[in-house]
Amino acid sequence: MTDLTKTPVAQPDRRGLGDALRTWWDGLSRPAQWAVGIPVILVLLALPLYPPPLLDTPGVSFGNVMALFAMYALIAIGLNVVVGQAGLLDLGYVGFYAVGAYTVGLLTSPNSPWNQTDGGWLNPSWAWLACLPIAVALTAISGLILGTPTLRLRGDYLAIVTLGFGEIVRLMADNLTELTNGSLGLSKIAYPTVAESEAHPGGVFSPGNLGDPDSWNPFERANNGTWWFWLGTVLVIIVLLIIGNLERSRVGRAWVAIREDEDAAEIMGVPTFKYKLWAFTIGASVGGLSGAMYAGQVTYVNPKQFDIILSMLFLCAVVLGGSGNKLGVIVGAFLIAYLPLRLQSAQLVSNESTGYVLLAIDIALLIGLWVLWRLRGQALGAWARRVVILLAVFGVVAGLLLFGSVLLFRQGGAQNLGDLKYLYFGIALVVMMILRPQGLFPVRQKLLTYGRQVYQAVRKPSAEPIGAGR
């Protein structure tokens, strides 16, 4: 028999730093969360003005990098609704991104027969702003049209259909020469004309605004990329608030049920097709919003900018950050946007002799890992074995790069690390599947309905009686 008089042994707290931060954040009231969040947002907004030396990107404006991050963050949030929350594998999300960009381009570019800024119903001063809701609406409609016949499919079949959609959009943009100008693309696309002056004839969002790094005024110091980053941050916050409220509603609970087990959700009375269509349409509209931002910033679009590899990169951001976690996918979007540009000026080696030395060190490392695995592999703990596997994967890839790209084909170390982004992001996915398949910041299952009230009642002592004792 079990002795009930014994005091149970206290279990050690195995929570990591992420769980501790999550618990602390959930314990704050809503005003306290805003009091903590607003200073953090202000610090992020100031980063392009005063980039830290370790974060700064040599050769590329850090403001433009952060603008790209804001657009990728919007894409990751929209794709997370489809993949992370509703559990629908979408491999052609770049198609919605292209629809949003081409909507702005077709309505505002002089190369388009549908241009409405030259005597049409669009005034050049507010043309981009007027096209923004149109792009969102059209991408939502395209998501509705695509999802209605295809969302009855599941798994790999749905992935293949969405993959085809992304390619269809790109091929249409390439072949409809009379409308989209084909592979030549659409140029001189409208952008927000705000704060026009002698110093900034096209406004602060103009590509000609390079900023004044010597000015103390942050608005004069900011270049056009910084202004786009600020606008993108505002849009990200708005989208997060909308999707966060949806998560805590009946819609969000239906998405979670569909993601976990669609058949069980259907049996319990959840109209799964309806809520999947909701997720697909909402995700598409957010992708169109990001595409409209992209077209306004670069003022030029062509079909090559929307290839299927880019769609895989978007999916990589969601998987790496943590599928289903809104803040996690934003971190994933930052890695996808920042790392290739940060490594753009970095080379594997500076000269051929250095390459041979590094290759010898790499081979010695691999031999040492192999000996360690053979002699002590069974005695190592779980995390030690994972670290050995990770080092072995890194050593093999580094050796192949040194031997192939540098020593044989590009003597002198001319291989640029930024050009290998698809390689190391693919390796990162393989490593993540081994060590942390749920992503860097995994989603935590929690009570959605009245979750905050229940948490505060359980975790915080209260002088008032709760529930039946009231």
Tab-separated table of C-alpha atoms in Angstrom:
chain	number	residue	atom	x	y	z
A	1	MET	CA	0.000	0.000	0.000
A	2	THR	CA	1.073	3.570	-0.575
A	3	ASP	CA	1.887	5.509	2.585
A	4	LEU	CA	-0.177	8.681	2.262
A	5	THR	CA	1.438	10.226	5.334
A	6	LYS	CA	4.789	10.692	3.592
A	7	THR	CA	5.568	14.103	2.250
A	8	PRO	CA	6.022	13.963	-1.530
A	9	VAL	CA	9.510	14.650	-2.756
A	10	ALA	CA	9.748	18.007	-4.484
A	11	GLN	CA	10.563	17.640	-8.155
A	12	PRO	CA	13.263	19.898	-9.585
A	13	ASP	CA	12.073	22.748	-11.739
A	14	ARG	CA	12.989	21.736	-15.288
A	15	ARG	CA	11.638	24.823	-16.971
A	16	GLY	CA	13.982	26.620	-19.295
A	17	LEU	CA	14.498	30.322	-19.739
A	18	GLY	CA	11.754	30.538	-22.357
A	19	ASP	CA	9.198	28.919	-20.055
A	20	ALA	CA	10.219	31.205	-17.187
A	21	LEU	CA	9.776	34.290	-19.363
A	22	ARG	CA	6.457	32.989	-20.654
A	23	THR	CA	5.196	32.388	-17.099
A	24	TRP	CA	6.320	35.841	-16.006
A	25	TRP	CA	4.657	37.455	-19.040
A	26	ASP	CA	1.378	35.576	-18.554
A	27	GLY	CA	1.298	36.706	-14.931
A	28	LEU	CA	1.263	40.373	-15.924
A	29	SER	CA	-1.980	42.246	-16.383
A	30	ARG	CA	-2.798	43.644	-19.807
A	31	PRO	CA	-1.721	47.248	-18.917
A	32	ALA	CA	1.527	45.902	-17.437
A	33	GLN	CA	2.223	43.963	-20.632
A	34	TRP	CA	1.798	47.129	-22.678
A	35	ALA	CA	4.033	49.011	-20.208
A	36	VAL	CA	6.782	46.462	-20.831
A	37	GLY	CA	6.127	45.998	-24.541
A	38	ILE	CA	6.088	49.656	-25.627
A	39	PRO	CA	9.695	50.417	-24.494
A	40	VAL	CA	10.871	47.221	-26.212
A	41	ILE	CA	9.157	48.305	-29.437
A	42	LEU	CA	10.714	51.775	-29.192
A	43	VAL	CA	14.174	50.227	-28.816
A	44	LEU	CA	13.551	48.090	-31.906
A	45	LEU	CA	12.431	51.152	-33.851
A	46	ALA	CA	15.669	52.930	-32.926
A	47	LEU	CA	17.915	50.076	-34.086
A	48	PRO	CA	18.164	51.224	-37.749
A	49	LEU	CA	19.182	54.708	-36.573
A	50	TYR	CA	21.939	53.499	-34.264
A	51	PRO	CA	22.799	49.937	-35.334
A	52	PRO	CA	24.983	48.028	-32.842
A	53	PRO	CA	28.408	47.145	-34.286
A	54	LEU	CA	27.782	43.414	-33.978
A	55	LEU	CA	24.395	43.635	-35.736
A	56	ASP	CA	25.289	46.137	-38.432
A	57	THR	CA	25.465	44.814	-41.997
A	58	PRO	CA	28.578	45.996	-43.876
A	59	GLY	CA	27.902	46.943	-47.458
A	60	VAL	CA	24.114	46.995	-46.988
A	61	SER	CA	22.026	49.661	-45.281
A	62	PHE	CA	20.809	48.302	-41.965
A	63	GLY	CA	17.580	50.259	-42.420
A	64	ASN	CA	16.862	48.386	-45.657
A	65	VAL	CA	17.627	45.090	-43.920
A	66	MET	CA	15.123	45.910	-41.169
A	67	ALA	CA	12.550	46.923	-43.795
A	68	LEU	CA	12.982	43.517	-45.421
A	69	PHE	CA	12.601	41.941	-41.983
A	70	ALA	CA	9.302	43.791	-41.413
A	71	MET	CA	7.937	42.471	-44.711
A	72	TYR	CA	9.101	38.932	-43.963
A	73	ALA	CA	7.577	39.196	-40.482
A	74	LEU	CA	4.187	39.982	-42.036
A	75	ILE	CA	4.579	37.029	-44.387
A	76	ALA	CA	5.570	34.711	-41.526
A	77	ILE	CA	2.577	35.788	-39.436
A	78	GLY	CA	0.191	35.188	-42.333
A	79	LEU	CA	1.744	31.830	-43.204
A	80	ASN	CA	1.677	30.869	-39.527
A	81	VAL	CA	-2.117	31.215	-39.558
A	82	VAL	CA	-2.294	28.651	-42.346
A	83	VAL	CA	0.504	26.268	-41.364
A	84	GLY	CA	0.999	26.779	-37.638
A	85	GLN	CA	-2.523	27.342	-36.387
A	86	ALA	CA	-4.773	25.527	-38.852
A	87	GLY	CA	-2.214	22.844	-39.783
A	88	LEU	CA	-2.514	23.321	-43.571
A	89	LEU	CA	0.710	22.796	-45.525
A	90	ASP	CA	0.954	25.674	-48.014
A	91	LEU	CA	3.988	25.554	-50.331
A	92	GLY	CA	2.811	28.249	-52.730
A	93	TYR	CA	2.404	31.182	-50.357
A	94	VAL	CA	4.665	33.298	-52.559
A	95	GLY	CA	1.742	33.425	-55.011
A	96	PHE	CA	-0.251	35.655	-52.631
A	97	TYR	CA	2.857	37.781	-52.094
A	98	ALA	CA	3.077	38.227	-55.874
A	99	VAL	CA	-0.624	39.049	-56.226
A	100	GLY	CA	-0.311	41.863	-53.687
A	101	ALA	CA	2.814	43.264	-55.348
A	102	TYR	CA	1.389	43.090	-58.874
A	103	THR	CA	-1.869	44.688	-57.775
A	104	VAL	CA	-0.007	47.836	-56.753
A	105	GLY	CA	2.224	47.604	-59.831
A	106	LEU	CA	-0.612	47.234	-62.336
A	107	LEU	CA	-2.528	50.184	-60.879
A	108	THR	CA	0.373	52.613	-60.490
A	109	SER	CA	3.202	51.701	-62.893
A	110	PRO	CA	3.545	53.665	-66.181
A	111	ASN	CA	4.428	50.357	-67.892
A	112	SER	CA	0.973	48.933	-67.134
A	113	PRO	CA	-2.083	49.407	-69.360
A	114	TRP	CA	-4.165	49.565	-66.155
A	115	ASN	CA	-2.208	52.503	-64.754
A	116	GLN	CA	-4.587	54.817	-62.926
A	117	THR	CA	-2.140	57.491	-61.778
A	118	ASP	CA	-1.873	59.220	-65.173
A	119	GLY	CA	-5.270	60.848	-65.490
A	120	GLY	CA	-7.111	57.948	-63.839
A	121	TRP	CA	-8.945	57.752	-60.541
A	122	LEU	CA	-5.728	57.528	-58.488
A	123	ASN	CA	-3.829	60.615	-57.416
A	124	PRO	CA	-0.056	59.957	-57.321
A	125	SER	CA	0.200	61.513	-53.848
A	126	TRP	CA	-2.049	58.888	-52.238
A	127	ALA	CA	-2.071	56.141	-54.887
A	128	TRP	CA	-0.071	53.586	-52.842
A	129	LEU	CA	-2.227	54.085	-49.776
A	130	ALA	CA	-5.382	53.574	-51.848
A	131	CYS	CA	-3.948	50.427	-53.450
A	132	LEU	CA	-3.102	48.872	-50.082
A	133	PRO	CA	-6.671	47.774	-49.170
A	134	ILE	CA	-7.272	46.777	-52.792
A	135	ALA	CA	-4.239	44.462	-52.694
A	136	VAL	CA	-5.416	42.949	-49.402
A	137	ALA	CA	-8.923	42.404	-50.774
A	138	LEU	CA	-7.744	40.839	-54.039
A	139	THR	CA	-5.365	38.448	-52.299
A	140	ALA	CA	-8.130	37.474	-49.880
A	141	ILE	CA	-10.401	36.769	-52.862
A	142	SER	CA	-7.651	34.752	-54.550
A	143	GLY	CA	-7.228	32.734	-51.351
A	144	LEU	CA	-10.969	32.156	-51.276
A	145	ILE	CA	-11.036	31.063	-54.915
A	146	LEU	CA	-8.057	28.741	-54.457
A	147	GLY	CA	-9.209	27.342	-51.130
A	148	THR	CA	-12.823	26.575	-52.017
A	149	PRO	CA	-12.064	23.613	-54.327
A	150	THR	CA	-8.725	22.539	-52.823
A	151	LEU	CA	-9.130	22.620	-49.045
A	152	ARG	CA	-11.020	19.335	-49.148
A	153	LEU	CA	-7.605	17.823	-49.849
A	154	ARG	CA	-5.171	17.026	-47.062
A	155	GLY	CA	-1.474	16.602	-46.458
A	156	ASP	CA	0.754	16.099	-49.482
A	157	TYR	CA	-2.078	16.583	-51.963
A	158	LEU	CA	-2.855	20.046	-50.606
A	159	ALA	CA	0.857	20.892	-50.618
A	160	ILE	CA	1.152	19.952	-54.308
A	161	VAL	CA	-1.888	22.052	-55.260
A	162	THR	CA	-0.621	25.132	-53.431
A	163	LEU	CA	2.819	24.602	-54.955
A	164	GLY	CA	1.199	24.658	-58.380
A	165	PHE	CA	-0.671	27.855	-57.512
A	166	GLY	CA	2.565	29.669	-56.727
A	167	GLU	CA	4.077	28.597	-60.038
A	168	ILE	CA	0.908	29.491	-61.970
A	169	VAL	CA	0.990	33.053	-60.635
A	170	ARG	CA	4.655	33.447	-61.578
A	171	LEU	CA	4.157	31.988	-65.074
A	172	MET	CA	1.123	34.194	-65.701
A	173	ALA	CA	3.137	37.265	-64.724
A	174	ASP	CA	5.878	36.138	-67.118
A	175	ASN	CA	3.642	35.272	-70.079
A	176	LEU	CA	0.986	38.010	-69.976
A	177	THR	CA	3.380	40.421	-71.641
A	178	GLU	CA	0.754	42.945	-72.732
A	179	LEU	CA	-0.486	43.301	-69.172
A	180	THR	CA	2.491	42.707	-66.864
A	181	ASN	CA	5.321	43.645	-69.291
A	182	GLY	CA	6.590	40.061	-69.011
A	183	SER	CA	10.094	39.458	-67.766
A	184	LEU	CA	10.903	43.177	-68.099
A	185	GLY	CA	8.623	43.848	-65.151
A	186	LEU	CA	6.815	46.960	-63.965
A	187	SER	CA	8.866	49.970	-62.892
A	188	LYS	CA	8.226	53.344	-61.227
A	189	ILE	CA	5.580	51.888	-58.927
A	190	ALA	CA	3.968	54.397	-56.578
A	191	TYR	CA	5.049	54.743	-52.962
A	192	PRO	CA	3.781	56.949	-50.086
A	193	THR	CA	4.664	60.585	-50.759
A	194	VAL	CA	4.936	61.833	-47.185
A	195	ALA	CA	6.863	64.879	-45.903
A	196	GLU	CA	7.970	66.197	-49.285
A	197	SER	CA	10.568	68.955	-49.020
A	198	GLU	CA	13.591	70.384	-50.817
A	199	ALA	CA	15.810	67.807	-49.128
A	200	HIS	CA	13.368	64.983	-49.954
A	201	PRO	CA	11.529	65.854	-53.193
A	202	GLY	CA	9.808	62.464	-53.287
A	203	GLY	CA	9.115	62.261	-49.565
A	204	VAL	CA	10.746	60.227	-46.834
A	205	PHE	CA	9.672	56.896	-48.392
A	206	SER	CA	11.369	57.742	-51.679
A	207	PRO	CA	14.292	55.520	-52.791
A	208	GLY	CA	16.311	58.739	-53.050
A	209	ASN	CA	16.102	59.355	-49.290
A	210	LEU	CA	19.504	58.185	-48.064
A	211	GLY	CA	19.219	59.869	-44.672
A	212	ASP	CA	21.740	62.072	-42.905
A	213	PRO	CA	23.893	59.950	-40.570
A	214	ASP	CA	25.405	63.111	-39.011
A	215	SER	CA	22.069	64.617	-37.973
A	216	TRP	CA	20.843	64.438	-34.373
A	217	ASN	CA	17.222	64.539	-35.555
A	218	PRO	CA	16.034	60.897	-35.873
A	219	PHE	CA	13.593	61.782	-38.662
A	220	GLU	CA	16.346	63.379	-40.740
A	221	ARG	CA	18.768	60.581	-39.856
A	222	ALA	CA	16.391	57.874	-41.077
A	223	ASN	CA	16.709	56.694	-44.680
A	224	ASN	CA	13.841	55.304	-46.736
A	225	GLY	CA	14.459	51.749	-45.479
A	226	THR	CA	14.072	52.922	-41.880
A	227	TRP	CA	10.788	54.630	-42.703
A	228	TRP	CA	9.528	51.451	-44.369
A	229	PHE	CA	10.593	49.503	-41.288
A	230	TRP	CA	8.607	51.840	-39.056
A	231	LEU	CA	5.546	51.500	-41.273
A	232	GLY	CA	5.985	47.723	-41.396
A	233	THR	CA	6.247	47.560	-37.595
A	234	VAL	CA	2.933	49.397	-37.245
A	235	LEU	CA	1.302	46.960	-39.677
A	236	VAL	CA	2.833	43.972	-37.844
A	237	ILE	CA	1.397	45.191	-34.528
A	238	ILE	CA	-2.059	45.692	-36.065
A	239	VAL	CA	-2.013	42.238	-37.664
A	240	LEU	CA	-0.801	40.646	-34.409
A	241	LEU	CA	-3.651	42.245	-32.468
A	242	ILE	CA	-6.227	41.024	-34.990
A	243	ILE	CA	-4.862	37.485	-35.210
A	244	GLY	CA	-4.311	37.321	-31.443
A	245	ASN	CA	-7.978	38.132	-30.857
A	246	LEU	CA	-8.938	35.503	-33.415
A	247	GLU	CA	-6.811	32.928	-31.582
A	248	ARG	CA	-8.686	33.575	-28.342
A	249	SER	CA	-12.064	33.329	-30.049
A	250	ARG	CA	-14.109	30.414	-31.320
A	251	VAL	CA	-12.203	30.629	-34.588
A	252	GLY	CA	-8.859	30.061	-32.880
A	253	ARG	CA	-10.157	27.102	-30.901
A	254	ALA	CA	-11.487	25.589	-34.123
A	255	TRP	CA	-8.088	26.054	-35.794
A	256	VAL	CA	-6.335	24.273	-32.929
A	257	ALA	CA	-8.832	21.401	-33.084
A	258	ILE	CA	-8.356	21.046	-36.844
A	259	ARG	CA	-4.577	21.123	-36.498
A	260	GLU	CA	-4.521	18.427	-33.833
A	261	ASP	CA	-7.077	16.040	-35.383
A	262	GLU	CA	-9.379	17.127	-38.181
A	263	ASP	CA	-11.523	13.985	-38.048
A	264	ALA	CA	-12.101	14.332	-34.313
A	265	ALA	CA	-12.957	18.014	-34.745
A	266	GLU	CA	-15.483	17.140	-37.455
A	267	ILE	CA	-17.102	14.512	-35.243
A	268	MET	CA	-17.388	17.036	-32.387
A	269	GLY	CA	-19.349	19.387	-34.619
A	270	VAL	CA	-16.653	21.790	-35.813
A	271	PRO	CA	-17.307	22.909	-39.424
A	272	THR	CA	-13.741	22.181	-40.460
A	273	PHE	CA	-13.990	23.280	-44.088
A	274	LYS	CA	-15.399	26.659	-43.082
A	275	TYR	CA	-12.628	27.408	-40.603
A	276	LYS	CA	-9.901	26.120	-42.915
A	277	LEU	CA	-11.208	28.490	-45.566
A	278	TRP	CA	-11.111	31.288	-42.992
A	279	ALA	CA	-7.467	30.534	-42.209
A	280	PHE	CA	-6.527	30.346	-45.890
A	281	THR	CA	-8.252	33.650	-46.707
A	282	ILE	CA	-6.821	35.522	-43.716
A	283	GLY	CA	-3.324	34.214	-44.399
A	284	ALA	CA	-3.596	35.195	-48.061
A	285	SER	CA	-4.671	38.745	-47.200
A	286	VAL	CA	-1.667	39.226	-44.894
A	287	GLY	CA	0.628	37.943	-47.654
A	288	GLY	CA	-0.904	40.447	-50.072
A	289	LEU	CA	-0.307	43.241	-47.563
A	290	SER	CA	3.382	42.362	-47.436
A	291	GLY	CA	3.556	42.178	-51.240
A	292	ALA	CA	2.084	45.671	-51.531
A	293	MET	CA	4.753	46.928	-49.123
A	294	TYR	CA	7.473	45.250	-51.150
A	295	ALA	CA	6.271	46.779	-54.432
A	296	GLY	CA	6.149	50.247	-52.884
A	297	GLN	CA	9.629	50.031	-51.416
A	298	VAL	CA	11.547	48.657	-54.411
A	299	THR	CA	9.221	50.410	-56.960
A	300	TYR	CA	9.826	47.520	-59.368
A	301	VAL	CA	8.465	43.985	-59.723
A	302	ASN	CA	9.178	41.178	-62.176
A	303	PRO	CA	8.360	37.436	-62.179
A	304	LYS	CA	11.854	36.339	-61.097
A	305	GLN	CA	11.318	37.948	-57.700
A	306	PHE	CA	8.551	35.467	-56.850
A	307	ASP	CA	10.026	32.049	-57.567
A	308	ILE	CA	9.039	28.957	-55.615
A	309	ILE	CA	12.345	28.889	-53.713
A	310	LEU	CA	11.279	32.099	-51.980
A	311	SER	CA	8.126	30.336	-50.806
A	312	MET	CA	10.294	27.631	-49.240
A	313	LEU	CA	12.256	30.352	-47.477
A	314	PHE	CA	9.038	31.731	-45.990
A	315	LEU	CA	8.087	28.274	-44.764
A	316	CYS	CA	11.581	27.896	-43.327
A	317	ALA	CA	11.021	31.033	-41.215
A	318	VAL	CA	7.858	29.522	-39.707
A	319	VAL	CA	9.437	26.130	-39.017
A	320	LEU	CA	12.647	27.543	-37.545
A	321	GLY	CA	10.911	30.094	-35.339
A	322	GLY	CA	8.267	27.714	-34.051
A	323	SER	CA	5.151	26.797	-35.973
A	324	GLY	CA	2.068	28.153	-34.199
A	325	ASN	CA	3.949	30.763	-32.128
A	326	LYS	CA	3.434	34.299	-33.461
A	327	LEU	CA	6.498	35.813	-31.808
A	328	GLY	CA	8.563	32.742	-32.694
A	329	VAL	CA	7.876	33.070	-36.422
A	330	ILE	CA	8.870	36.748	-36.226
A	331	VAL	CA	12.259	35.640	-34.890
A	332	GLY	CA	12.440	33.130	-37.743
A	333	ALA	CA	11.669	35.915	-40.232
A	334	PHE	CA	14.496	37.990	-38.766
A	335	LEU	CA	16.950	35.126	-39.233
A	336	ILE	CA	15.823	34.586	-42.825
A	337	ALA	CA	16.079	38.289	-43.720
A	338	TYR	CA	19.172	39.235	-41.716
A	339	LEU	CA	21.679	36.372	-41.894
A	340	PRO	CA	22.208	36.260	-45.716
A	341	LEU	CA	22.816	40.020	-45.830
A	342	ARG	CA	25.027	39.928	-42.747
A	343	LEU	CA	27.182	37.240	-44.372
A	344	GLN	CA	27.161	38.922	-47.780
A	345	SER	CA	30.656	40.346	-47.331
A	346	ALA	CA	32.078	37.298	-45.510
A	347	GLN	CA	34.210	34.714	-47.304
A	348	LEU	CA	35.163	31.206	-46.314
A	349	VAL	CA	38.926	31.862	-46.375
A	350	SER	CA	41.157	34.744	-47.351
A	351	ASN	CA	43.666	32.690	-49.375
A	352	GLU	CA	44.373	29.166	-50.547
A	353	SER	CA	46.920	28.266	-47.856
A	354	THR	CA	44.487	29.251	-45.118
A	355	GLY	CA	41.918	27.003	-46.756
A	356	TYR	CA	44.221	23.998	-46.545
A	357	VAL	CA	44.952	24.689	-42.863
A	358	LEU	CA	41.241	24.963	-42.060
A	359	LEU	CA	40.539	21.779	-44.026
A	360	ALA	CA	43.183	19.907	-41.988
A	361	ILE	CA	41.644	21.193	-38.745
A	362	ASP	CA	38.198	20.145	-39.940
A	363	ILE	CA	39.377	16.616	-40.779
A	364	ALA	CA	41.066	16.339	-37.364
A	365	LEU	CA	37.806	17.426	-35.713
A	366	LEU	CA	35.815	14.798	-37.601
A	367	ILE	CA	38.306	12.075	-36.686
A	368	GLY	CA	38.158	13.118	-33.040
A	369	LEU	CA	34.354	13.029	-33.044
A	370	TRP	CA	34.365	9.588	-34.674
A	371	VAL	CA	36.794	8.229	-32.039
A	372	LEU	CA	34.715	9.763	-29.238
A	373	TRP	CA	31.547	8.195	-30.621
A	374	ARG	CA	33.134	4.766	-30.971
A	375	LEU	CA	34.673	4.749	-27.482
A	376	ARG	CA	32.183	6.688	-25.385
A	377	GLY	CA	29.055	6.963	-27.529
A	378	GLN	CA	26.862	4.733	-25.364
A	379	ALA	CA	27.978	6.446	-22.141
A	380	LEU	CA	27.156	9.955	-23.318
A	381	GLY	CA	23.960	11.636	-22.210
A	382	ALA	CA	21.156	12.623	-24.565
A	383	TRP	CA	22.253	16.226	-25.000
A	384	ALA	CA	25.934	15.261	-25.323
A	385	ARG	CA	25.044	12.861	-28.154
A	386	ARG	CA	23.060	15.610	-29.877
A	387	VAL	CA	25.983	18.023	-29.603
A	388	VAL	CA	28.312	15.422	-31.138
A	389	ILE	CA	25.872	14.878	-34.008
A	390	LEU	CA	25.556	18.636	-34.535
A	391	LEU	CA	29.337	19.109	-34.608
A	392	ALA	CA	29.694	16.204	-37.023
A	393	VAL	CA	27.121	17.688	-39.420
A	394	PHE	CA	28.815	21.077	-39.193
A	395	GLY	CA	32.235	19.524	-39.791
A	396	VAL	CA	31.138	17.561	-42.857
A	397	VAL	CA	29.428	20.568	-44.443
A	398	ALA	CA	32.355	22.881	-43.689
A	399	GLY	CA	34.786	20.340	-45.145
A	400	LEU	CA	32.796	19.987	-48.358
A	401	LEU	CA	32.551	23.753	-48.756
A	402	LEU	CA	36.260	24.226	-48.169
A	403	PHE	CA	37.248	21.397	-50.484
A	404	GLY	CA	34.752	22.056	-53.260
A	405	SER	CA	33.836	25.719	-53.421
A	406	VAL	CA	37.127	27.226	-52.306
A	407	LEU	CA	40.072	24.935	-52.909
A	408	LEU	CA	39.070	23.528	-56.294
A	409	PHE	CA	36.701	25.897	-58.063
A	410	ARG	CA	37.220	29.249	-56.346
A	411	GLN	CA	40.856	29.412	-55.330
A	412	GLY	CA	41.608	32.351	-53.117
A	413	GLY	CA	38.392	32.180	-51.152
A	414	ALA	CA	36.081	34.044	-53.516
A	415	GLN	CA	33.005	32.081	-52.383
A	416	ASN	CA	30.573	34.404	-50.610
A	417	LEU	CA	28.770	33.015	-47.571
A	418	GLY	CA	25.684	35.083	-48.355
A	419	ASP	CA	25.216	33.128	-51.590
A	420	LEU	CA	24.884	29.882	-49.646
A	421	LYS	CA	21.739	30.833	-47.739
A	422	TYR	CA	19.659	27.967	-49.091
A	423	LEU	CA	22.391	25.537	-48.063
A	424	TYR	CA	22.736	26.580	-44.453
A	425	PHE	CA	19.028	27.143	-43.963
A	426	GLY	CA	18.457	23.617	-45.262
A	427	ILE	CA	21.107	22.312	-42.877
A	428	ALA	CA	19.467	24.275	-40.065
A	429	LEU	CA	16.154	22.559	-40.793
A	430	VAL	CA	17.816	19.128	-40.683
A	431	VAL	CA	19.504	19.948	-37.378
A	432	MET	CA	16.261	21.338	-35.962
A	433	MET	CA	14.424	18.164	-36.872
A	434	ILE	CA	17.024	16.203	-34.885
A	435	LEU	CA	17.483	18.431	-31.853
A	436	ARG	CA	14.324	20.562	-31.576
A	437	PRO	CA	11.581	19.615	-34.043
A	438	GLN	CA	9.094	22.039	-32.471
A	439	GLY	CA	11.226	25.071	-33.450
A	440	LEU	CA	13.253	27.613	-31.516
A	441	PHE	CA	10.194	28.952	-29.691
A	442	PRO	CA	7.606	26.175	-29.624
A	443	VAL	CA	3.953	26.913	-29.104
A	444	ARG	CA	2.522	25.964	-25.726
A	445	GLN	CA	-0.934	24.500	-25.418
A	446	LYS	CA	-3.015	26.583	-23.032
A	447	LEU	CA	-6.586	27.313	-22.093
A	448	LEU	CA	-7.926	29.776	-24.625
A	449	THR	CA	-11.285	30.702	-23.155
A	450	TYR	CA	-10.926	32.885	-20.036
A	451	GLY	CA	-7.296	31.766	-19.871
A	452	ARG	CA	-6.022	34.919	-18.181
A	453	GLN	CA	-8.740	34.897	-15.514
A	454	VAL	CA	-8.131	31.241	-14.690
A	455	TYR	CA	-4.366	31.761	-14.577
A	456	GLN	CA	-4.626	34.706	-12.191
A	457	ALA	CA	-7.095	32.865	-9.958
A	458	VAL	CA	-4.795	29.836	-9.673
A	459	ARG	CA	-1.402	31.534	-9.472
A	460	LYS	CA	-2.184	34.642	-7.429
A	461	PRO	CA	-3.648	34.481	-3.909
A	462	SER	CA	-6.812	36.488	-3.562
A	463	ALA	CA	-8.620	37.693	-0.462
A	464	GLU	CA	-11.990	37.279	-2.171
A	465	PRO	CA	-13.585	33.837	-2.382
A	466	ILE	CA	-13.622	32.320	-5.866
A	467	GLY	CA	-16.253	30.146	-7.528
A	468	ALA	CA	-18.708	28.348	-5.261
A	469	GLY	CA	-17.283	29.937	-2.130
A	470	ARG	CA	-18.345	33.408	-3.236
